[in-house]
Short mmCIF file of C-alpha atoms and ligand atoms in Angstrom, two decimals:
data_model
loop_
_atom_site.label_atom_id
_atom_site.label_comp_id
_atom_site.label_asym_id
_atom_site.label_seq_id
_atom_site.Cartn_x
_atom_site.Cartn_y
_atom_site.Cartn_z
CA UNK A 1125 -6.89 -19.78 14.55
CA UNK A 1126 -6.50 -16.87 12.12
CA UNK A 1127 -3.26 -15.82 10.44
CA UNK A 1128 -3.54 -12.43 12.10
CA UNK A 1129 -6.00 -11.02 14.60
CA UNK A 1130 -6.72 -7.60 16.04
CA UNK A 1131 -8.39 -7.51 19.46
CA UNK A 1132 -9.81 -4.92 21.85
CA UNK A 1133 -9.90 -2.03 19.39
CA UNK A 1134 -12.65 0.42 18.55
CA UNK A 1135 -13.45 -0.56 14.97
CA UNK A 1136 -15.12 1.60 12.32
CA UNK A 1137 -18.12 -0.51 11.28
CA UNK A 1138 -21.31 0.83 9.69
CA UNK A 1139 -20.23 4.44 10.16
CA UNK A 1140 -19.40 4.24 13.85
CA UNK A 1141 -16.54 3.20 16.05
CA UNK A 1142 -17.60 0.18 18.14
CA UNK A 1143 -15.78 -2.51 20.14
CA UNK A 1144 -14.99 -5.49 17.92
CA UNK A 1145 -12.33 -8.06 17.13
CA UNK A 1146 -11.03 -8.92 13.68
CA UNK A 1147 -9.65 -12.18 12.28
CA UNK A 1148 -7.62 -12.17 9.05
CA UNK A 1149 -6.95 -15.17 6.83
CA UNK A 1150 -4.50 -14.69 3.98
CA UNK A 1151 -5.23 -11.30 2.45
CA UNK A 1152 -8.91 -11.13 3.50
CA UNK A 1153 -10.90 -10.18 6.58
CA UNK A 1154 -12.39 -13.49 7.75
CA UNK A 1155 -14.17 -12.44 10.94
CA UNK A 1156 -15.53 -9.25 12.51
CA UNK A 1157 -17.43 -9.46 15.78
CA UNK A 1158 -17.50 -9.57 19.55
CA UNK A 1159 -16.10 -13.09 19.99
CA UNK A 1160 -12.52 -13.62 21.15
CA UNK A 1161 -10.15 -14.28 18.26
CA UNK A 1162 -6.86 -16.16 18.21
CA UNK A 1163 -4.15 -15.75 15.60
CA UNK A 1164 -0.66 -16.86 14.62
CA UNK A 1165 0.12 -13.20 15.09
CA UNK A 1166 -1.94 -11.08 17.47
CA UNK A 1167 -2.23 -7.32 17.77
CA UNK A 1168 -3.67 -5.83 20.93
CA UNK A 1169 -5.54 -2.74 19.72
CA UNK A 1170 -6.51 -1.54 23.20
CA UNK A 1171 -6.57 2.30 23.17
CA UNK A 1172 -6.57 2.27 19.37
CA UNK A 1173 -9.01 3.12 16.60
CA UNK A 1174 -9.18 0.49 13.88
CA UNK A 1175 -10.46 1.49 10.46
CA UNK A 1176 -10.14 0.66 6.76
CA UNK A 1177 -6.97 1.96 5.15
CA UNK A 1178 -7.14 5.15 3.11
CA UNK A 1179 -7.15 5.03 -0.70
CA UNK A 1180 -5.29 7.91 -2.36
CA UNK A 1181 -7.06 7.76 -5.72
CA UNK A 1182 -4.91 10.21 -7.73
CA UNK A 1183 -1.14 10.63 -7.40
CA UNK A 1184 2.01 11.27 -9.39
CA UNK A 1185 4.14 9.60 -6.78
CA UNK A 1186 7.70 10.48 -7.78
CA UNK A 1187 6.80 14.18 -7.83
CA UNK A 1188 8.01 14.11 -4.21
CA UNK A 1189 11.34 15.04 -5.81
CA UNK A 1190 9.73 18.24 -7.15
CA UNK A 1191 8.02 19.16 -3.88
CA UNK A 1192 8.40 22.93 -3.54
CA UNK A 1193 10.12 23.23 -6.93
CA UNK A 1194 7.47 25.23 -8.83
CA UNK A 1195 5.15 27.22 -6.62
CA UNK A 1196 2.35 29.79 -6.71
CA UNK A 1197 1.39 29.37 -10.39
CA UNK A 1198 -1.78 28.39 -12.24
CA UNK A 1199 -1.91 24.91 -13.81
CA UNK A 1200 -0.74 25.59 -17.37
CA UNK A 1201 2.25 27.78 -16.37
CA UNK A 1202 3.03 25.31 -13.59
CA UNK A 1203 2.86 22.34 -15.98
CA UNK A 1204 5.15 23.87 -18.55
CA UNK A 1205 7.84 24.38 -15.86
CA UNK A 1206 7.20 20.91 -14.41
CA UNK A 1207 7.48 19.22 -17.81
CA UNK A 1208 10.91 20.82 -18.36
CA UNK A 1209 12.25 19.30 -15.18
CA UNK A 1210 10.41 15.96 -15.54
CA UNK A 1211 12.31 15.48 -18.81
CA UNK A 1212 15.42 15.09 -16.63
CA UNK A 1213 13.98 12.41 -14.34
CA UNK A 1214 15.78 9.08 -14.71
CA UNK A 1215 14.47 5.63 -13.79
CA UNK A 1216 16.50 5.79 -10.59
CA UNK A 1217 15.00 9.18 -9.69
CA UNK A 1218 11.49 7.81 -10.15
CA UNK A 1219 12.32 4.78 -7.99
CA UNK A 1220 13.59 6.85 -5.05
CA UNK A 1221 10.93 9.54 -5.48
CA UNK A 1222 8.32 6.78 -5.36
CA UNK A 1223 9.90 5.18 -2.30
CA UNK A 1224 9.71 8.56 -0.55
CA UNK A 1225 6.06 8.97 -1.53
CA UNK A 1226 5.22 5.46 -0.33
CA UNK A 1227 7.01 6.10 2.95
CA UNK A 1228 4.93 9.21 3.53
CA UNK A 1229 1.71 7.42 2.60
CA UNK A 1230 2.26 4.37 4.79
CA UNK A 1231 3.10 6.55 7.78
CA UNK A 1232 -0.08 8.57 7.31
CA UNK A 1233 -2.43 5.61 6.90
CA UNK A 1234 -2.74 5.12 3.15
CA UNK A 1235 -2.97 1.45 2.18
CA UNK A 1236 -3.56 1.93 -1.56
CA UNK A 1237 -3.00 4.57 -4.21
CA UNK A 1238 -3.62 5.16 -7.91
CA UNK A 1239 -0.63 6.59 -9.73
CA UNK A 1240 -0.10 7.98 -13.22
CA UNK A 1241 3.49 8.72 -14.23
CA UNK A 1242 6.39 7.47 -16.34
CA UNK A 1243 9.26 4.98 -15.72
CA UNK A 1244 6.40 3.01 -14.18
CA UNK A 1245 8.42 -0.22 -13.88
CA UNK A 1246 10.27 1.59 -11.10
CA UNK A 1247 7.06 2.54 -9.33
CA UNK A 1248 5.88 -1.07 -9.59
CA UNK A 1249 9.21 -2.26 -8.13
CA UNK A 1250 8.81 0.14 -5.20
CA UNK A 1251 5.24 -1.08 -4.61
CA UNK A 1252 6.41 -4.69 -4.64
CA UNK A 1253 9.17 -4.07 -2.09
CA UNK A 1254 7.21 -1.93 0.34
CA UNK A 1255 4.03 -4.00 0.61
CA UNK A 1256 1.58 -1.20 -0.26
CA UNK A 1257 -1.27 -1.71 -2.77
CA UNK A 1258 -1.39 0.31 -6.00
CA UNK A 1259 -3.28 0.87 -9.23
CA UNK A 1260 -0.62 2.01 -11.69
CA UNK A 1261 -0.78 3.57 -15.13
CA UNK A 1262 1.79 4.85 -17.58
CA UNK A 1263 0.84 8.48 -18.29
CA UNK A 1264 0.40 8.81 -22.07
CA UNK A 1265 0.70 12.14 -23.89
CA UNK A 1266 0.08 11.99 -27.65
CA UNK A 1267 -0.49 15.66 -28.57
CA UNK A 1268 -2.34 14.74 -31.79
CA UNK A 1269 0.78 13.08 -33.20
CA UNK A 1270 -0.09 9.61 -34.60
CA UNK A 1271 3.43 8.26 -34.41
CA UNK A 1272 3.84 9.41 -30.82
CA UNK A 1273 0.43 7.98 -30.01
CA UNK A 1274 1.46 4.54 -31.34
CA UNK A 1275 4.57 4.57 -29.16
CA UNK A 1276 2.72 5.77 -26.07
CA UNK A 1277 -0.01 3.16 -26.44
CA UNK A 1278 2.63 0.45 -26.88
CA UNK A 1279 4.38 1.44 -23.65
CA UNK A 1280 1.05 1.70 -21.82
CA UNK A 1281 -0.09 -1.70 -23.11
CA UNK A 1282 3.18 -3.43 -22.26
CA UNK A 1283 3.01 -1.98 -18.79
CA UNK A 1284 -0.49 -3.41 -18.26
CA UNK A 1285 0.54 -6.82 -19.60
CA UNK A 1286 3.74 -6.93 -17.53
CA UNK A 1287 2.40 -5.83 -14.16
CA UNK A 1288 -1.34 -6.41 -13.84
CA UNK A 1289 -1.92 -8.75 -10.89
CA UNK A 1290 1.71 -8.72 -9.71
CA UNK A 1291 2.61 -9.31 -6.04
CA UNK A 1292 -0.42 -11.39 -5.15
CA UNK A 1293 -2.66 -8.88 -6.93
CA UNK A 1294 -1.34 -5.88 -4.98
CA UNK A 1295 -0.67 -4.18 -8.31
CA UNK A 1296 -3.46 -3.48 -10.71
CA UNK A 1297 -2.14 -2.04 -13.98
CA UNK A 1298 -4.42 0.19 -16.03
CA UNK A 1299 -4.26 2.88 -18.77
CA UNK A 1300 -3.47 6.55 -18.08
CA UNK A 1301 -4.05 8.94 -21.01
CA UNK A 1302 -3.09 12.29 -19.48
CA UNK A 1303 -5.99 14.61 -20.40
CA UNK A 1304 -8.28 15.72 -23.24
CA UNK A 1305 -5.96 18.69 -23.87
CA UNK A 1306 -2.89 16.46 -24.36
CA UNK A 1307 -4.60 13.51 -26.09
CA UNK A 1308 -6.81 13.74 -29.20
CA UNK A 1309 -10.30 12.15 -29.31
CA UNK A 1310 -8.98 9.64 -31.86
CA UNK A 1311 -6.21 8.57 -29.51
CA UNK A 1312 -8.57 8.36 -26.53
CA UNK A 1313 -10.80 6.01 -28.53
CA UNK A 1314 -7.82 3.76 -29.26
CA UNK A 1315 -7.07 3.69 -25.52
CA UNK A 1316 -10.69 2.83 -24.76
CA UNK A 1317 -10.60 -0.03 -27.27
CA UNK A 1318 -7.35 -1.37 -25.80
CA UNK A 1319 -8.71 -1.10 -22.24
CA UNK A 1320 -11.75 -3.14 -23.32
CA UNK A 1321 -9.56 -5.77 -25.00
CA UNK A 1322 -7.49 -6.15 -21.83
CA UNK A 1323 -10.51 -5.72 -19.57
CA UNK A 1324 -8.92 -2.92 -17.59
CA UNK A 1325 -9.57 0.67 -16.46
CA UNK A 1326 -8.63 4.20 -17.57
CA UNK A 1327 -7.40 7.00 -15.26
CA UNK A 1328 -7.45 10.50 -16.84
CA UNK A 1329 -7.39 14.19 -15.82
CA UNK A 1330 -10.61 15.93 -16.92
CA UNK A 1331 -12.17 19.38 -16.38
CA UNK A 1332 -9.57 20.54 -13.88
CA UNK A 1333 -9.48 24.28 -14.63
CA UNK A 1334 -11.71 26.90 -16.18
CA UNK A 1335 -9.02 27.41 -18.81
CA UNK A 1336 -9.23 23.73 -19.80
CA UNK A 1337 -13.04 24.01 -19.93
CA UNK A 1338 -12.84 27.07 -22.22
CA UNK A 1339 -9.97 25.78 -24.37
CA UNK A 1340 -11.70 22.46 -25.06
CA UNK A 1341 -14.93 24.29 -25.87
CA UNK A 1342 -13.05 26.51 -28.31
CA UNK A 1343 -11.21 23.57 -29.90
CA UNK A 1344 -14.09 21.08 -30.15
CA UNK A 1345 -17.25 23.17 -29.71
CA UNK A 1346 -18.12 21.30 -26.51
CA UNK A 1347 -17.04 21.07 -22.90
CA UNK A 1348 -14.64 18.33 -21.69
CA UNK A 1349 -17.18 15.88 -20.23
CA UNK A 1350 -19.58 16.32 -23.18
CA UNK A 1351 -16.74 15.85 -25.64
CA UNK A 1352 -15.68 12.60 -23.96
CA UNK A 1353 -19.27 11.40 -23.81
CA UNK A 1354 -20.04 12.30 -27.43
CA UNK A 1355 -17.09 10.25 -28.67
CA UNK A 1356 -18.28 7.30 -26.52
CA UNK A 1357 -15.26 7.34 -24.21
CA UNK A 1358 -17.07 7.44 -20.86
CA UNK A 1359 -18.03 4.23 -19.04
CA UNK A 1360 -17.57 2.53 -15.70
CA UNK A 1361 -14.02 1.79 -16.78
CA UNK A 1362 -13.15 5.50 -16.50
CA UNK A 1363 -11.85 7.31 -13.42
CA UNK A 1364 -11.75 11.07 -13.85
CA UNK A 1365 -9.26 13.04 -11.77
CA UNK A 1366 -10.60 16.48 -10.74
CA UNK A 1367 -13.95 17.02 -12.51
CA UNK A 1368 -14.05 20.56 -11.11
CA UNK A 1369 -15.65 22.27 -14.12
CA UNK A 1370 -18.79 20.23 -14.75
CA UNK A 1371 -22.28 21.49 -15.55
CA UNK A 1372 -25.53 19.97 -14.20
CA UNK A 1373 -26.18 17.74 -17.20
CA UNK A 1374 -22.55 16.64 -17.18
CA UNK A 1375 -22.97 15.39 -13.62
CA UNK A 1376 -25.93 13.33 -14.89
CA UNK A 1377 -23.73 11.99 -17.70
CA UNK A 1378 -21.04 10.93 -15.22
CA UNK A 1379 -23.65 9.14 -13.14
CA UNK A 1380 -25.32 7.45 -16.11
CA UNK A 1381 -22.04 6.22 -17.54
CA UNK A 1382 -20.81 4.96 -14.14
CA UNK A 1383 -17.69 7.17 -14.17
CA UNK A 1384 -15.89 7.68 -10.84
CA UNK A 1385 -14.46 11.10 -9.95
CA UNK A 1386 -11.38 11.78 -7.81
CA UNK A 1387 -11.58 14.98 -5.79
CA UNK A 1388 -8.18 16.58 -5.06
CA UNK A 1389 -9.02 19.54 -2.83
CA UNK A 1390 -5.54 20.79 -1.83
CA UNK A 1391 -4.17 20.68 -5.37
CA UNK A 1392 -7.30 22.38 -6.73
CA UNK A 1393 -6.94 25.17 -4.19
CA UNK A 1394 -3.22 25.59 -4.65
CA UNK A 1395 -3.37 25.78 -8.45
CA UNK A 1396 -6.48 27.97 -8.11
CA UNK A 1397 -8.45 25.46 -10.20
CA UNK A 1398 -11.66 25.86 -8.21
CA UNK A 1399 -13.89 23.89 -5.86
CA UNK A 1400 -15.34 20.66 -7.25
CA UNK A 1401 -19.11 20.12 -6.98
CA UNK A 1402 -18.67 17.17 -4.64
CA UNK A 1403 -22.02 17.54 -2.88
CA UNK A 1404 -23.90 17.75 -6.19
CA UNK A 1405 -22.03 14.77 -7.61
CA UNK A 1406 -22.62 12.62 -4.51
CA UNK A 1407 -26.30 13.63 -4.45
CA UNK A 1408 -26.57 12.58 -8.08
CA UNK A 1409 -25.10 9.17 -7.17
CA UNK A 1410 -21.63 9.61 -8.68
CA UNK A 1411 -18.89 7.60 -6.96
CA UNK A 1412 -16.56 10.35 -5.71
CA UNK A 1413 -13.28 9.43 -4.04
CA UNK A 1414 -10.31 11.41 -2.72
CA UNK A 1415 -6.76 12.06 -3.89
CA UNK A 1416 -3.80 14.30 -3.23
CA UNK A 1417 -2.55 14.72 -6.83
CA UNK A 1418 1.26 15.00 -7.06
CA UNK A 1419 3.49 16.24 -4.25
CA UNK A 1420 4.51 19.21 -6.40
CA UNK A 1421 1.01 20.67 -6.27
CA UNK A 1422 -0.15 19.63 -2.79
CA UNK A 1423 2.61 19.37 -1.27
CA UNK A 1424 2.12 16.17 0.76
CA UNK A 1425 0.62 12.71 0.40
CA UNK A 1426 -1.25 12.99 3.70
CA UNK A 1427 -4.82 11.99 2.86
CA UNK A 1428 -6.11 13.04 6.30
CA UNK A 1429 -5.48 16.62 5.21
CA UNK A 1430 -7.68 16.07 2.13
CA UNK A 1431 -10.42 14.50 4.24
CA UNK A 1432 -10.76 17.61 6.39
CA UNK A 1433 -10.33 20.03 3.50
CA UNK A 1434 -12.92 18.26 1.35
CA UNK A 1435 -15.53 18.49 4.08
CA UNK A 1436 -14.78 22.10 4.97
CA UNK A 1437 -14.84 23.19 1.33
CA UNK A 1438 -18.29 21.71 0.74
CA UNK A 1439 -19.61 23.45 3.83
CA UNK A 1440 -18.42 26.82 2.57
CA UNK A 1441 -19.35 26.15 -1.07
CA UNK A 1442 -22.93 25.15 -0.22
CA UNK A 1443 -23.38 27.46 2.78
CA UNK A 1444 -24.46 24.42 4.80
CA UNK A 1445 -22.53 23.22 7.84
CA UNK A 1446 -24.05 19.75 7.40
CA UNK A 1447 -22.64 19.35 3.88
CA UNK A 1448 -20.22 16.44 3.31
CA UNK A 1449 -20.63 15.00 6.78
CA UNK A 1450 -17.81 13.23 8.59
CA UNK A 1451 -19.01 9.71 7.76
CA UNK A 1452 -19.54 10.59 4.07
CA UNK A 1453 -16.08 12.06 3.58
CA UNK A 1454 -14.52 9.07 5.33
CA UNK A 1455 -16.36 6.76 2.93
CA UNK A 1456 -14.96 8.82 0.04
CA UNK A 1457 -11.42 8.33 1.39
CA UNK A 1458 -11.83 4.59 1.88
CA UNK A 1459 -14.59 2.51 0.25
CA UNK A 1460 -15.18 4.82 -2.72
CA UNK A 1461 -11.51 4.71 -3.75
CA UNK A 1462 -11.44 0.90 -3.69
CA UNK A 1463 -14.78 0.81 -5.53
CA UNK A 1464 -13.59 3.23 -8.23
CA UNK A 1465 -10.70 0.92 -9.08
CA UNK A 1466 -12.71 -2.30 -8.85
CA UNK A 1467 -11.20 -3.56 -5.59
CA UNK A 1468 -13.13 -5.30 -2.85
CA UNK A 1469 -11.78 -3.27 0.06
CA UNK A 1470 -12.20 -0.09 2.07
CA UNK A 1471 -14.54 -1.56 4.70
CA UNK A 1472 -14.11 -3.58 7.89
CA UNK A 1473 -16.27 -6.47 6.76
CA UNK A 1474 -15.85 -10.19 6.20
CA UNK A 1475 -14.58 -10.97 2.70
CA UNK A 1476 -12.99 -7.55 2.18
CA UNK A 1477 -9.27 -7.13 1.49
CA UNK A 1478 -7.37 -6.94 4.78
CA UNK A 1479 -6.16 -3.35 4.31
CA UNK A 1480 -6.52 -1.91 7.80
CA UNK A 1481 -5.02 0.93 9.82
CA UNK A 1482 -4.86 1.66 13.53
CA UNK A 1483 -4.65 5.07 15.17
CA UNK A 1484 -3.61 6.07 18.68
CA UNK A 1485 -6.85 7.22 20.34
CA UNK A 1486 -4.92 8.89 23.14
CA UNK A 1487 -3.08 11.53 21.09
CA UNK A 1488 -3.56 14.98 22.62
CA UNK A 1489 -5.40 16.21 19.53
CA UNK A 1490 -7.97 13.39 19.87
CA UNK A 1491 -8.78 14.11 23.54
CA UNK A 1492 -11.45 14.38 24.80
CA UNK A 1493 -13.29 12.24 22.30
CA UNK A 1494 -17.09 12.36 22.34
CA UNK A 1495 -17.14 10.46 19.06
CA UNK A 1496 -13.88 9.15 17.51
CA UNK A 1497 -15.35 9.69 14.04
CA UNK A 1498 -15.07 13.45 14.50
CA UNK A 1499 -11.55 13.13 15.93
CA UNK A 1500 -10.44 11.20 12.85
CA UNK A 1501 -12.10 13.47 10.30
CA UNK A 1502 -11.58 16.90 11.82
CA UNK A 1503 -8.60 16.54 14.21
CA UNK A 1504 -6.06 14.27 12.50
CA UNK A 1505 -2.54 15.22 11.49
CA UNK A 1506 -1.84 11.78 10.00
CA UNK A 1507 0.86 11.01 12.58
CA UNK A 1508 -1.68 9.25 14.82
CA UNK A 1509 -1.30 6.15 12.65
CA UNK A 1510 0.49 3.38 14.57
CA UNK A 1511 -0.15 0.22 12.50
CA UNK A 1512 -0.82 -0.44 8.84
CA UNK A 1513 -1.85 -3.80 7.39
CA UNK A 1514 -2.00 -4.30 3.62
CA UNK A 1515 -3.12 -7.55 1.98
CA UNK A 1516 -3.05 -9.19 5.40
CA UNK A 1517 0.58 -8.21 6.07
CA UNK A 1518 1.72 -5.81 8.79
CA UNK A 1519 3.89 -3.09 7.18
CA UNK A 1520 3.82 -0.37 9.88
CA UNK A 1521 4.18 -1.32 13.55
CA UNK A 1522 4.19 1.26 16.34
CA UNK A 1523 4.92 3.96 13.76
CA UNK A 1524 7.92 2.11 12.26
CA UNK A 1525 7.80 1.05 8.60
CA UNK A 1526 8.85 -2.61 8.53
CA UNK A 1527 9.48 -2.85 4.80
CA UNK A 1528 11.76 0.12 4.15
CA UNK A 1529 14.97 1.71 5.37
CA UNK A 1530 13.45 5.07 6.21
CA UNK A 1531 16.72 6.95 6.70
CA UNK A 1532 18.16 5.68 3.43
CA UNK A 1533 15.10 6.77 1.46
CA UNK A 1534 15.15 10.27 2.96
CA UNK A 1535 18.88 10.59 2.43
CA UNK A 1536 18.69 9.47 -1.20
CA UNK A 1537 15.82 11.81 -2.04
CA UNK A 1538 17.52 14.80 -0.44
CA UNK A 1539 20.69 14.10 -2.45
CA UNK A 1540 18.81 13.71 -5.73
CA UNK A 1541 17.56 17.27 -5.35
CA UNK A 1542 20.97 18.62 -6.37
CA UNK A 1543 20.35 17.44 -9.92
CA UNK A 1544 17.38 19.79 -10.30
CA UNK A 1545 18.94 22.89 -8.79
CA UNK A 1546 19.63 25.44 -11.48
CA UNK A 1547 23.16 26.86 -11.25
C1 LIG B 1358 2.31 11.97 -18.21
S1 LIG B 1358 2.46 11.44 -16.57
C2 LIG B 1358 1.38 12.49 -15.64
C3 LIG B 1358 1.67 13.95 -15.84
O1 LIG B 1358 0.70 14.69 -15.15
C4 LIG B 1358 1.31 15.84 -14.68
N1 LIG B 1358 0.49 16.47 -13.66
C5 LIG B 1358 0.72 16.57 -12.35
N2 LIG B 1358 -0.28 17.21 -11.74
C6 LIG B 1358 -1.17 17.51 -12.70
C7 LIG B 1358 -2.39 18.18 -12.70
O2 LIG B 1358 -2.93 18.68 -11.58
N3 LIG B 1358 -3.05 18.34 -13.85
C8 LIG B 1358 -2.53 17.86 -15.00
N4 LIG B 1358 -1.35 17.23 -15.07
C9 LIG B 1358 -0.68 17.07 -13.92
C10 LIG B 1358 2.65 15.37 -14.20
O3 LIG B 1358 3.52 16.42 -14.02
C11 LIG B 1358 3.03 14.41 -15.31
O4 LIG B 1358 3.70 15.07 -16.33
ZN1 ZN B 1359 -2.83 14.86 -11.51
#
């Protein structure tokens, strides 16, 4: 008798959807196979697709409140406007903005996300209440100012100490220095040292735009990835968001050092940052995962949109229709995200974390289905998701979030907008 079982579904196992039953014990998958399973709680997945939950590997969750606030600008102009308004965000704003982001993610099949922001205690609180899994970091900006750097590192360190492992391990707390253009090499080395002491990871924006690539070259005489490698910053502890502007030998460096890269296709297109060399990085053996970036540059947290975009972009960038195939992009959105952040999940397999989603196979946009894999990758809106299980707990049932008051969250977030409207 399992704690929870899922029967009669078409399960995504070894890159195909096949009939199988799943037994869950505690927060782990305990059985996958053809035998009948019995559970304290049973879900009949007849007519449903069952797959690992999606991992959104780069977010700034509370930026839901700034969705649509600054539009149609390149990164640096966009950031300077965003930073003005972020200075007004209170702890309460970040809490409700995060709740809204989590609501959107759960409903569109995301079981885990990696966030970098501020007022992170509020994000952690929201994660605890809603049942989702998260890798959280306080976003540190030091700007070459030693005193500021000390303060930022203290906040970042306290955050890691306070929250790492919280809620049965659903929260992993790591470091989040913002970028090589907002943090000096000296500061980044202090962060690296601290991450080693606490045996944790580092999430950082790198090589997002051509302007960053050129500016760093001008400032340090080398490109962003080379700079970080030359100072000894890169290792398997590092997760790079974007990595759009990387040269051939830099891809080899990322592979050799064991760095993971988060591809954020919609944000990169919207801010006109460019198209990341995903095919080249995957071919070189780099662990590439998928993210949305913040809701102010995307403008949603629907990872299914990124899945399709990522695949289509590689086809056009390489001129090959077989580039970034359906099964490969789905692995990026699931297993690779969990792997990047050192979590044993993202696969329907015994021993893996029980982070599982179910989709309605009978939605009009999935019919007819010659192979559900192609429906999921190329025909999803995100609203096909009916059930979400995180850490062995059901948090979305028949499209209803069980852990949140949906109406209240939407109402609160809509009201908070007034604060940011300029008179
Ligand atoms: C210091 S907390 C994180 C910080 O990052 C900002 N941000 C959001 N999107 C991007 C992006 O695409 N590149 C760089 N920085 C970004 C966010 O507004 C926060 O200030
Ligand atoms: Zn970002």
